[in-house]
CSV table of C-alpha atoms (C1' of nucleotides) in Angstrom, one decimal:
chain,number,residue,atom,x,y,z
A,1,UNK,CA,-14.6,-3.4,9.9
A,2,UNK,CA,-15.3,0.0,8.3
A,3,UNK,CA,-18.6,-1.3,7.0
A,4,UNK,CA,-19.6,-2.5,10.5
A,5,UNK,CA,-18.6,0.9,11.9
A,6,UNK,CA,-20.6,2.7,9.3
A,7,UNK,CA,-23.7,0.5,10.0
A,8,UNK,CA,-23.3,1.2,13.7
A,9,UNK,CA,-22.8,4.9,13.0
A,10,UNK,CA,-19.3,5.3,14.4
A,11,UNK,CA,-15.7,5.5,13.3
A,12,UNK,CA,-13.6,2.4,12.9
A,13,UNK,CA,-11.4,3.0,15.8
A,14,UNK,CA,-14.3,3.1,18.2
A,15,UNK,CA,-15.0,-0.6,17.5
A,16,UNK,CA,-11.8,-1.5,19.2
A,17,UNK,CA,-13.2,-0.4,22.5
A,18,UNK,CA,-15.4,-3.5,22.3
A,19,UNK,CA,-13.3,-6.0,20.4
A,20,UNK,CA,-9.7,-6.9,20.6
A,21,UNK,CA,-9.6,-7.8,16.9
A,22,UNK,CA,-11.6,-9.1,14.0
A,23,UNK,CA,-10.7,-12.7,14.6
A,24,UNK,CA,-12.1,-12.6,18.1
A,25,UNK,CA,-15.3,-10.8,16.9
A,26,UNK,CA,-15.8,-13.6,14.3
A,27,UNK,CA,-15.2,-16.3,16.8
A,28,UNK,CA,-17.4,-14.8,19.5
A,29,UNK,CA,-20.2,-14.4,17.0
A,30,UNK,CA,-20.0,-18.1,16.0
A,31,UNK,CA,-19.6,-19.3,19.5
A,32,UNK,CA,-22.5,-17.4,20.8
A,33,UNK,CA,-24.6,-18.6,17.9
A,34,UNK,CA,-23.8,-22.2,18.5
A,35,UNK,CA,-24.2,-21.9,22.3
A,36,UNK,CA,-27.6,-20.3,21.8
A,37,UNK,CA,-28.5,-23.1,19.4
A,38,UNK,CA,-27.5,-25.7,22.0
A,39,UNK,CA,-29.3,-23.9,24.8
A,40,UNK,CA,-32.5,-23.4,22.8
A,41,UNK,CA,-32.7,-27.0,21.7
A,42,UNK,CA,-35.0,-28.4,24.4
A,43,UNK,CA,-34.6,-32.1,23.9
A,44,UNK,CA,-36.3,-34.4,26.4
A,45,UNK,CA,-34.6,-37.8,26.5
A,46,UNK,CA,-37.5,-39.2,28.3
A,47,UNK,CA,-40.0,-38.5,25.5
A,48,UNK,CA,-40.8,-40.8,22.6
A,49,UNK,CA,-38.0,-40.7,19.9
A,50,UNK,CA,-40.6,-39.8,17.2
A,51,UNK,CA,-41.7,-36.8,19.2
A,52,UNK,CA,-38.1,-35.8,19.9
A,53,UNK,CA,-37.3,-36.0,16.3
A,54,UNK,CA,-40.3,-34.0,15.3
A,55,UNK,CA,-39.3,-31.3,17.7
A,56,UNK,CA,-35.7,-31.3,16.5
A,57,UNK,CA,-36.7,-30.9,12.9
A,58,UNK,CA,-39.0,-28.0,13.5
A,59,UNK,CA,-36.7,-26.4,16.0
A,60,UNK,CA,-33.8,-26.6,13.6
A,61,UNK,CA,-35.6,-25.0,10.7
A,62,UNK,CA,-37.2,-22.3,12.8
A,63,UNK,CA,-34.1,-21.4,14.8
A,64,UNK,CA,-31.9,-21.2,11.6
A,65,UNK,CA,-34.6,-19.1,9.9
A,66,UNK,CA,-34.8,-16.7,12.8
A,67,UNK,CA,-31.0,-16.2,12.8
A,68,UNK,CA,-30.2,-16.5,9.1
A,69,UNK,CA,-27.5,-13.8,9.4
A,70,UNK,CA,-25.6,-15.7,12.1
A,71,UNK,CA,-26.0,-19.0,10.1
A,72,UNK,CA,-24.6,-17.3,7.0
A,73,UNK,CA,-21.5,-16.1,8.9
A,74,UNK,CA,-21.1,-19.4,10.7
A,75,UNK,CA,-20.9,-21.2,7.4
A,76,UNK,CA,-19.1,-18.8,5.2
A,77,UNK,CA,-16.5,-17.5,7.6
A,78,UNK,CA,-15.4,-20.9,9.0
A,79,UNK,CA,-12.3,-20.8,6.9
A,80,UNK,CA,-11.2,-17.5,8.4
A,81,UNK,CA,-10.9,-18.9,11.9
A,82,UNK,CA,-7.5,-19.7,13.4
A,83,UNK,CA,-7.0,-23.5,13.8
A,84,UNK,CA,-7.6,-23.2,17.6
A,85,UNK,CA,-10.8,-21.3,17.2
A,86,UNK,CA,-11.9,-23.6,14.4
A,87,UNK,CA,-11.4,-26.6,16.7
A,88,UNK,CA,-13.6,-25.0,19.4
A,89,UNK,CA,-16.4,-24.2,16.9
A,90,UNK,CA,-16.2,-27.6,15.5
A,91,UNK,CA,-16.5,-29.1,19.0
A,92,UNK,CA,-19.7,-27.1,19.5
A,93,UNK,CA,-21.1,-28.2,16.2
A,94,UNK,CA,-20.3,-31.8,17.1
A,95,UNK,CA,-22.3,-31.5,20.3
A,96,UNK,CA,-25.3,-30.4,18.2
A,97,UNK,CA,-24.8,-33.3,15.8
A,98,UNK,CA,-24.5,-35.7,18.8
A,99,UNK,CA,-27.8,-34.4,20.1
A,100,UNK,CA,-29.5,-35.5,16.9
A,101,UNK,CA,-27.7,-38.7,16.7
A,102,UNK,CA,-28.8,-39.6,20.2
A,103,UNK,CA,-32.4,-39.2,19.2
A,104,UNK,CA,-31.8,-41.3,16.1
A,105,UNK,CA,-30.1,-44.0,18.1
A,106,UNK,CA,-32.9,-44.0,20.7
A,107,UNK,CA,-35.4,-44.4,17.9
A,108,UNK,CA,-33.6,-47.2,16.3
A,109,UNK,CA,-33.1,-49.0,19.6
A,110,UNK,CA,-36.8,-48.7,20.3
A,111,UNK,CA,-37.6,-50.1,16.8
A,112,UNK,CA,-39.3,-46.9,15.7
A,113,UNK,CA,-36.6,-45.9,13.2
A,114,UNK,CA,-35.0,-48.1,10.6
A,115,UNK,CA,-31.6,-46.7,9.6
A,116,UNK,CA,-28.3,-48.6,9.2
A,117,UNK,CA,-25.8,-45.8,10.0
A,118,UNK,CA,-26.9,-43.2,12.5
A,119,UNK,CA,-23.8,-41.0,11.9
A,120,UNK,CA,-24.5,-40.7,8.2
A,121,UNK,CA,-28.2,-40.2,8.9
A,122,UNK,CA,-27.4,-37.4,11.3
A,123,UNK,CA,-25.1,-35.5,8.9
A,124,UNK,CA,-27.6,-36.0,6.1
A,125,UNK,CA,-30.5,-34.7,8.0
A,126,UNK,CA,-28.7,-31.6,9.4
A,127,UNK,CA,-27.4,-30.7,5.9
A,128,UNK,CA,-30.9,-31.2,4.5
A,129,UNK,CA,-32.5,-29.0,7.1
A,130,UNK,CA,-29.8,-26.3,7.1
A,131,UNK,CA,-30.3,-26.0,3.3
A,132,UNK,CA,-33.6,-24.3,3.9
A,133,UNK,CA,-31.7,-21.1,4.9
A,134,UNK,CA,-30.1,-20.8,1.4
A,135,UNK,CA,-33.4,-20.4,-0.4
A,136,UNK,CA,-36.3,-19.6,1.9
A,137,UNK,CA,-37.6,-16.1,1.8
A,138,UNK,CA,-40.8,-15.0,3.6
A,139,UNK,CA,-43.7,-14.4,1.3
A,140,UNK,CA,-42.9,-17.3,-1.0
A,141,UNK,CA,-45.1,-20.1,-2.1
A,142,UNK,CA,-45.0,-21.9,1.2
A,143,UNK,CA,-45.1,-20.6,4.8
A,144,UNK,CA,-42.4,-21.7,7.3
A,145,UNK,CA,-45.0,-24.0,8.9
A,146,UNK,CA,-45.7,-25.7,5.7
A,147,UNK,CA,-42.0,-26.1,5.0
A,148,UNK,CA,-41.5,-27.6,8.5
A,149,UNK,CA,-44.3,-30.1,7.6
A,150,UNK,CA,-42.7,-31.0,4.3
A,151,UNK,CA,-39.3,-31.6,5.8
A,152,UNK,CA,-40.7,-33.5,8.7
A,153,UNK,CA,-42.3,-35.9,6.2
A,154,UNK,CA,-39.0,-36.3,4.4
A,155,UNK,CA,-37.1,-36.9,7.6
A,156,UNK,CA,-39.6,-39.5,8.8
A,157,UNK,CA,-39.3,-41.3,5.5
A,158,UNK,CA,-35.5,-41.2,5.5
A,159,UNK,CA,-35.5,-42.8,8.9
A,160,UNK,CA,-37.9,-45.5,7.8
A,161,UNK,CA,-40.7,-44.5,10.2
A,162,UNK,CA,-43.6,-46.8,9.6
A,163,UNK,CA,-46.2,-44.7,7.9
A,164,UNK,CA,-49.4,-45.6,9.6
A,165,UNK,CA,-50.2,-42.3,11.3
A,166,UNK,CA,-52.3,-39.9,9.1
B,1,UNK,CA,-3.9,-14.0,-7.6
B,2,UNK,CA,-0.4,-14.0,-6.2
B,3,UNK,CA,-1.1,-17.3,-4.6
B,4,UNK,CA,-2.4,-18.8,-7.9
B,5,UNK,CA,0.7,-17.4,-9.7
B,6,UNK,CA,3.0,-19.0,-7.0
B,7,UNK,CA,1.2,-22.3,-7.3
B,8,UNK,CA,1.6,-22.2,-11.1
B,9,UNK,CA,5.3,-21.1,-10.7
B,10,UNK,CA,5.0,-17.8,-12.4
B,11,UNK,CA,4.7,-14.1,-11.7
B,12,UNK,CA,1.3,-12.5,-11.1
B,13,UNK,CA,1.4,-10.4,-14.3
B,14,UNK,CA,1.8,-13.5,-16.5
B,15,UNK,CA,-1.7,-14.7,-15.4
B,16,UNK,CA,-3.2,-11.7,-17.2
B,17,UNK,CA,-2.2,-13.2,-20.5
B,18,UNK,CA,-4.8,-15.9,-19.9
B,19,UNK,CA,-7.5,-14.1,-17.9
B,20,UNK,CA,-9.0,-10.6,-18.3
B,21,UNK,CA,-9.6,-10.3,-14.6
B,22,UNK,CA,-10.3,-12.2,-11.4
B,23,UNK,CA,-14.1,-12.0,-11.7
B,24,UNK,CA,-14.0,-13.6,-15.1
B,25,UNK,CA,-11.7,-16.4,-13.8
B,26,UNK,CA,-14.1,-17.1,-10.9
B,27,UNK,CA,-17.1,-17.0,-13.2
B,28,UNK,CA,-15.5,-19.3,-15.8
B,29,UNK,CA,-14.5,-21.8,-13.1
B,30,UNK,CA,-18.1,-22.0,-11.8
B,31,UNK,CA,-19.6,-22.1,-15.2
B,32,UNK,CA,-17.4,-24.8,-16.4
B,33,UNK,CA,-18.0,-26.8,-13.3
B,34,UNK,CA,-21.8,-26.6,-13.6
B,35,UNK,CA,-21.7,-27.3,-17.3
B,36,UNK,CA,-19.6,-30.3,-16.7
B,37,UNK,CA,-22.0,-31.4,-14.0
B,38,UNK,CA,-25.0,-31.1,-16.4
B,39,UNK,CA,-23.1,-32.8,-19.2
B,40,UNK,CA,-22.0,-35.7,-17.0
B,41,UNK,CA,-25.4,-36.4,-15.6
B,42,UNK,CA,-26.6,-39.1,-17.9
B,43,UNK,CA,-30.3,-39.2,-17.1
B,44,UNK,CA,-32.5,-41.5,-19.2
B,45,UNK,CA,-36.1,-40.3,-19.1
B,46,UNK,CA,-37.2,-43.6,-20.5
B,47,UNK,CA,-35.9,-45.6,-17.6
B,48,UNK,CA,-37.8,-46.4,-14.4
B,49,UNK,CA,-37.9,-43.5,-12.0
B,50,UNK,CA,-36.4,-45.6,-9.2
B,51,UNK,CA,-33.4,-46.4,-11.4
B,52,UNK,CA,-33.0,-42.8,-12.5
B,53,UNK,CA,-33.1,-41.7,-8.9
B,54,UNK,CA,-30.5,-44.3,-7.9
B,55,UNK,CA,-28.3,-43.1,-10.7
B,56,UNK,CA,-28.7,-39.5,-9.7
B,57,UNK,CA,-27.9,-40.0,-6.1
B,58,UNK,CA,-24.7,-42.0,-6.8
B,59,UNK,CA,-23.7,-39.7,-9.6
B,60,UNK,CA,-24.1,-36.6,-7.5
B,61,UNK,CA,-22.0,-37.9,-4.6
B,62,UNK,CA,-19.3,-39.2,-6.8
B,63,UNK,CA,-19.1,-36.2,-9.1
B,64,UNK,CA,-18.9,-33.8,-6.2
B,65,UNK,CA,-16.3,-35.9,-4.5
B,66,UNK,CA,-14.1,-36.0,-7.5
B,67,UNK,CA,-14.2,-32.3,-7.9
B,68,UNK,CA,-14.4,-31.1,-4.3
B,69,UNK,CA,-12.2,-28.1,-5.0
B,70,UNK,CA,-14.6,-26.8,-7.7
B,71,UNK,CA,-17.5,-27.5,-5.4
B,72,UNK,CA,-15.9,-25.6,-2.6
B,73,UNK,CA,-15.3,-22.5,-4.8
B,74,UNK,CA,-18.8,-22.8,-6.4
B,75,UNK,CA,-20.4,-22.5,-2.9
B,76,UNK,CA,-18.0,-20.2,-1.1
B,77,UNK,CA,-17.4,-17.6,-3.8
B,78,UNK,CA,-21.0,-17.2,-5.0
B,79,UNK,CA,-21.3,-13.9,-3.1
B,80,UNK,CA,-18.3,-12.5,-5.0
B,81,UNK,CA,-20.0,-12.8,-8.4
B,82,UNK,CA,-21.4,-9.7,-10.1
B,83,UNK,CA,-25.2,-9.7,-10.2
B,84,UNK,CA,-25.2,-10.6,-13.9
B,85,UNK,CA,-22.7,-13.5,-13.4
B,86,UNK,CA,-24.6,-14.7,-10.4
B,87,UNK,CA,-27.8,-14.9,-12.4
B,88,UNK,CA,-26.1,-17.0,-15.0
B,89,UNK,CA,-24.7,-19.4,-12.4
B,90,UNK,CA,-28.1,-19.6,-10.7
B,91,UNK,CA,-29.7,-20.5,-14.0
B,92,UNK,CA,-27.3,-23.4,-14.5
B,93,UNK,CA,-27.9,-24.6,-10.9
B,94,UNK,CA,-31.6,-24.4,-11.5
B,95,UNK,CA,-31.3,-26.6,-14.6
B,96,UNK,CA,-29.6,-29.2,-12.4
B,97,UNK,CA,-32.3,-29.0,-9.8
B,98,UNK,CA,-34.9,-29.3,-12.5
B,99,UNK,CA,-33.3,-32.5,-13.7
B,100,UNK,CA,-33.8,-34.1,-10.3
B,101,UNK,CA,-37.3,-32.7,-9.9
B,102,UNK,CA,-38.3,-34.2,-13.2
B,103,UNK,CA,-37.2,-37.6,-11.9
B,104,UNK,CA,-39.2,-37.1,-8.7
B,105,UNK,CA,-42.2,-36.0,-10.6
B,106,UNK,CA,-42.0,-39.0,-12.9
B,107,UNK,CA,-41.7,-41.3,-9.9
B,108,UNK,CA,-44.7,-39.7,-8.2
B,109,UNK,CA,-46.8,-39.9,-11.3
B,110,UNK,CA,-45.9,-43.5,-11.7
B,111,UNK,CA,-46.9,-44.2,-8.1
B,112,UNK,CA,-43.4,-45.2,-7.2
B,113,UNK,CA,-42.6,-42.3,-5.0
B,114,UNK,CA,-44.8,-40.7,-2.3
B,115,UNK,CA,-44.0,-37.1,-1.8
B,116,UNK,CA,-46.3,-34.1,-1.5
B,117,UNK,CA,-44.0,-31.3,-2.7
B,118,UNK,CA,-41.5,-32.2,-5.4
B,119,UNK,CA,-39.7,-28.8,-5.3
B,120,UNK,CA,-39.0,-29.1,-1.5
B,121,UNK,CA,-38.0,-32.7,-2.0
B,122,UNK,CA,-35.6,-31.7,-4.7
B,123,UNK,CA,-33.9,-29.0,-2.7
B,124,UNK,CA,-33.7,-31.2,0.4
B,125,UNK,CA,-32.1,-34.1,-1.4
B,126,UNK,CA,-29.6,-31.9,-3.2
B,127,UNK,CA,-28.6,-30.2,0.1
B,128,UNK,CA,-28.3,-33.6,1.8
B,129,UNK,CA,-26.1,-35.1,-0.9
B,130,UNK,CA,-23.9,-32.1,-1.3
B,131,UNK,CA,-23.3,-32.1,2.4
B,132,UNK,CA,-21.1,-35.1,1.9
B,133,UNK,CA,-18.3,-32.9,0.5
B,134,UNK,CA,-18.0,-31.0,3.7
B,135,UNK,CA,-17.0,-33.9,5.8
B,136,UNK,CA,-15.9,-36.9,3.7
B,137,UNK,CA,-12.3,-37.7,3.5
B,138,UNK,CA,-10.8,-40.8,1.9
B,139,UNK,CA,-9.5,-43.3,4.4
B,140,UNK,CA,-12.3,-42.8,6.9
B,141,UNK,CA,-14.7,-45.3,8.4
B,142,UNK,CA,-16.7,-45.7,5.3
B,143,UNK,CA,-15.8,-46.0,1.6
B,144,UNK,CA,-17.4,-43.8,-1.0
B,145,UNK,CA,-19.4,-46.8,-2.2
B,146,UNK,CA,-20.7,-47.4,1.3
B,147,UNK,CA,-21.7,-43.8,1.7
B,148,UNK,CA,-23.5,-43.9,-1.6
B,149,UNK,CA,-25.4,-46.9,-0.4
B,150,UNK,CA,-26.3,-45.1,2.9
B,151,UNK,CA,-27.5,-42.0,1.2
B,152,UNK,CA,-29.4,-44.0,-1.4
B,153,UNK,CA,-31.3,-45.7,1.5
B,154,UNK,CA,-32.1,-42.3,3.0
B,155,UNK,CA,-33.3,-40.8,-0.2
B,156,UNK,CA,-35.5,-43.8,-1.0
B,157,UNK,CA,-37.1,-43.5,2.4
B,158,UNK,CA,-37.5,-39.7,2.1
B,159,UNK,CA,-39.4,-40.2,-1.1
B,160,UNK,CA,-41.6,-42.9,0.4
B,161,UNK,CA,-40.4,-45.7,-1.8
B,162,UNK,CA,-42.2,-48.9,-0.7
B,163,UNK,CA,-39.5,-50.9,0.9
B,164,UNK,CA,-40.0,-54.4,-0.5
B,165,UNK,CA,-36.9,-54.8,-2.5
B,166,UNK,CA,-33.9,-56.3,-0.6
C,1,DC,C1',21.2,-16.7,-37.4
C,2,DC,C1',17.8,-13.4,-37.2
C,3,DT,C1',13.3,-11.7,-37.0
C,4,DT,C1',8.7,-11.9,-35.2
C,5,DG,C1',5.3,-12.8,-32.0
C,6,DA,C1',4.2,-14.8,-27.9
C,7,DT,C1',5.2,-15.2,-23.0
C,8,DC,C1',7.1,-13.8,-18.7
C,9,DT,C1',9.4,-10.6,-15.3
C,10,DG,C1',9.8,-6.8,-12.1
C,11,DA,C1',8.2,-3.1,-10.5
C,12,DA,C1',4.9,0.1,-9.9
C,13,DC,C1',0.0,1.9,-9.1
C,14,DA,C1',-4.2,2.7,-6.6
C,15,DT,C1',-7.2,0.9,-3.4
C,16,DC,C1',-8.7,-1.7,0.5
C,17,DT,C1',-7.7,-4.0,4.8
C,18,DG,C1',-7.1,-4.5,10.1
C,19,DT,C1',-5.2,-1.9,13.6
C,20,DT,C1',-3.2,1.8,16.6
C,21,DC,C1',-3.2,6.1,19.1
C,22,DA,C1',-3.0,11.0,20.6
C,23,DG,C1',-6.2,14.1,21.4
C,24,DT,C1',-11.2,15.6,21.7
C,25,DT,C1',-15.8,14.9,23.4
C,26,DA,C1',-19.3,12.9,26.2
C,27,DT,C1',-21.0,10.7,30.8
C,28,DC,C1',-21.8,10.6,35.4
C,29,DG,C1',-21.0,10.3,40.4
C,30,DT,C1',-19.9,13.5,44.0
D,1,DA,C1',-19.6,22.5,38.9
D,2,DC,C1',-15.9,19.6,38.6
D,3,DG,C1',-13.1,15.9,37.9
D,4,DA,C1',-12.5,11.2,36.5
D,5,DT,C1',-13.5,7.8,33.5
D,6,DA,C1',-15.4,6.1,29.4
D,7,DA,C1',-16.2,6.7,24.5
D,8,DC,C1',-15.2,8.5,20.1
D,9,DT,C1',-12.7,11.0,16.3
D,10,DG,C1',-9.4,11.6,12.8
D,11,DA,C1',-5.6,10.4,11.0
D,12,DA,C1',-2.1,7.6,10.2
D,13,DC,C1',0.5,2.9,9.7
D,14,DA,C1',1.7,-1.3,7.4
D,15,DG,C1',0.5,-4.9,4.7
D,16,DA,C1',-2.5,-7.1,1.2
D,17,DT,C1',-5.1,-6.9,-3.0
D,18,DG,C1',-6.2,-6.6,-8.2
D,19,DT,C1',-4.3,-4.8,-12.1
D,20,DT,C1',-1.0,-2.6,-15.6
D,21,DC,C1',3.0,-2.1,-18.5
D,22,DA,C1',7.7,-1.4,-20.3
D,23,DG,C1',11.2,-4.2,-21.2
D,24,DA,C1',13.6,-8.9,-20.9
D,25,DT,C1',13.3,-13.6,-22.4
D,26,DC,C1',11.8,-17.4,-25.1
D,27,DA,C1',10.1,-20.3,-29.3
D,28,DA,C1',9.9,-21.2,-33.9
D,29,DG,C1',10.0,-20.4,-39.0
D,30,DG,C1',12.6,-18.8,-42.9
DNA sequence: CCTTGATCTGAACATCTGTTCAGTTATCGT
DNA sequence: ACGATAACTGAACAGATGTTCAGATCAAGG
């Protein structure tokens, strides 16, 4: 709290004109982050599963990169939420997972993907993509675009997409 | 510290007969965890890359599951290490990553794997596999063996292993 | 049984933490 | 210009934290 106040250029007490307490601040940050994530994910259920998946992969990497601070908090501070708040955050996270799983199921039903357990595939892919935030720094060997391309290849392969396209 | 003492059934002061300070305790825990991980990984550079990869995937999942407490600490408390200690831990983690990357490179050189960036593939796979610890609980829908099998399929696909074997 | 060394207790310490609040200062519509 | 409302300060509070240490307690060998 004191560190936040210093960063803002204000005394600690002033913060409490805007926040009831630290727990609520933490929860609001996470909730807003996840709701922004869900809002920004522009999935089109009518499109081809492969295109939907492509979009999801690149969107996830880019969105998490653009908000790496929020991502860091959302992952590291989970254990500091009250059980009620934790449940709400988990519900939002589950909605996001479900969005990816729906794409994977659609692709499997259409015969485009070959995967035996869509739930596992969903969790695996999200973990894989989110991992980028832990090591990526601008100015490294690869640009974010190149990284998106690499991960897209890995995801395609993981879901057994027939590799005929160039 | 007080919580650890209570768990052990002792007063706080007594702990300091065994530890110089909390930072050292944290560092030692992480270091021992990572050294145990590196020791337990029985990679055989002479074996076929596909078998080495198979072994790595299952080993990683099982080892991290067996020591989920240590894994939790090793990930959540990283930011509480001094810069020097952090560097040492990162060096160990890198050795583990390098072990996987060596397998992937061997497979690519042998024409068994098809992946354009071995470094990205390494980080992606490790993130994907480590993610299991965040959600897996015994008694769920799938056994650990089944989960290993699912992830093995995903990893095979991600690395473009030709899918002829049953 | 008694001495010696290891081990543990109980209490204290300094510092950090989230939070509150009376009083000062700034803002803005009239 | 003034009064009302909002915003901020400065200081204090209560509790938690890592750490220390003098003295009590225990274990074991002679």
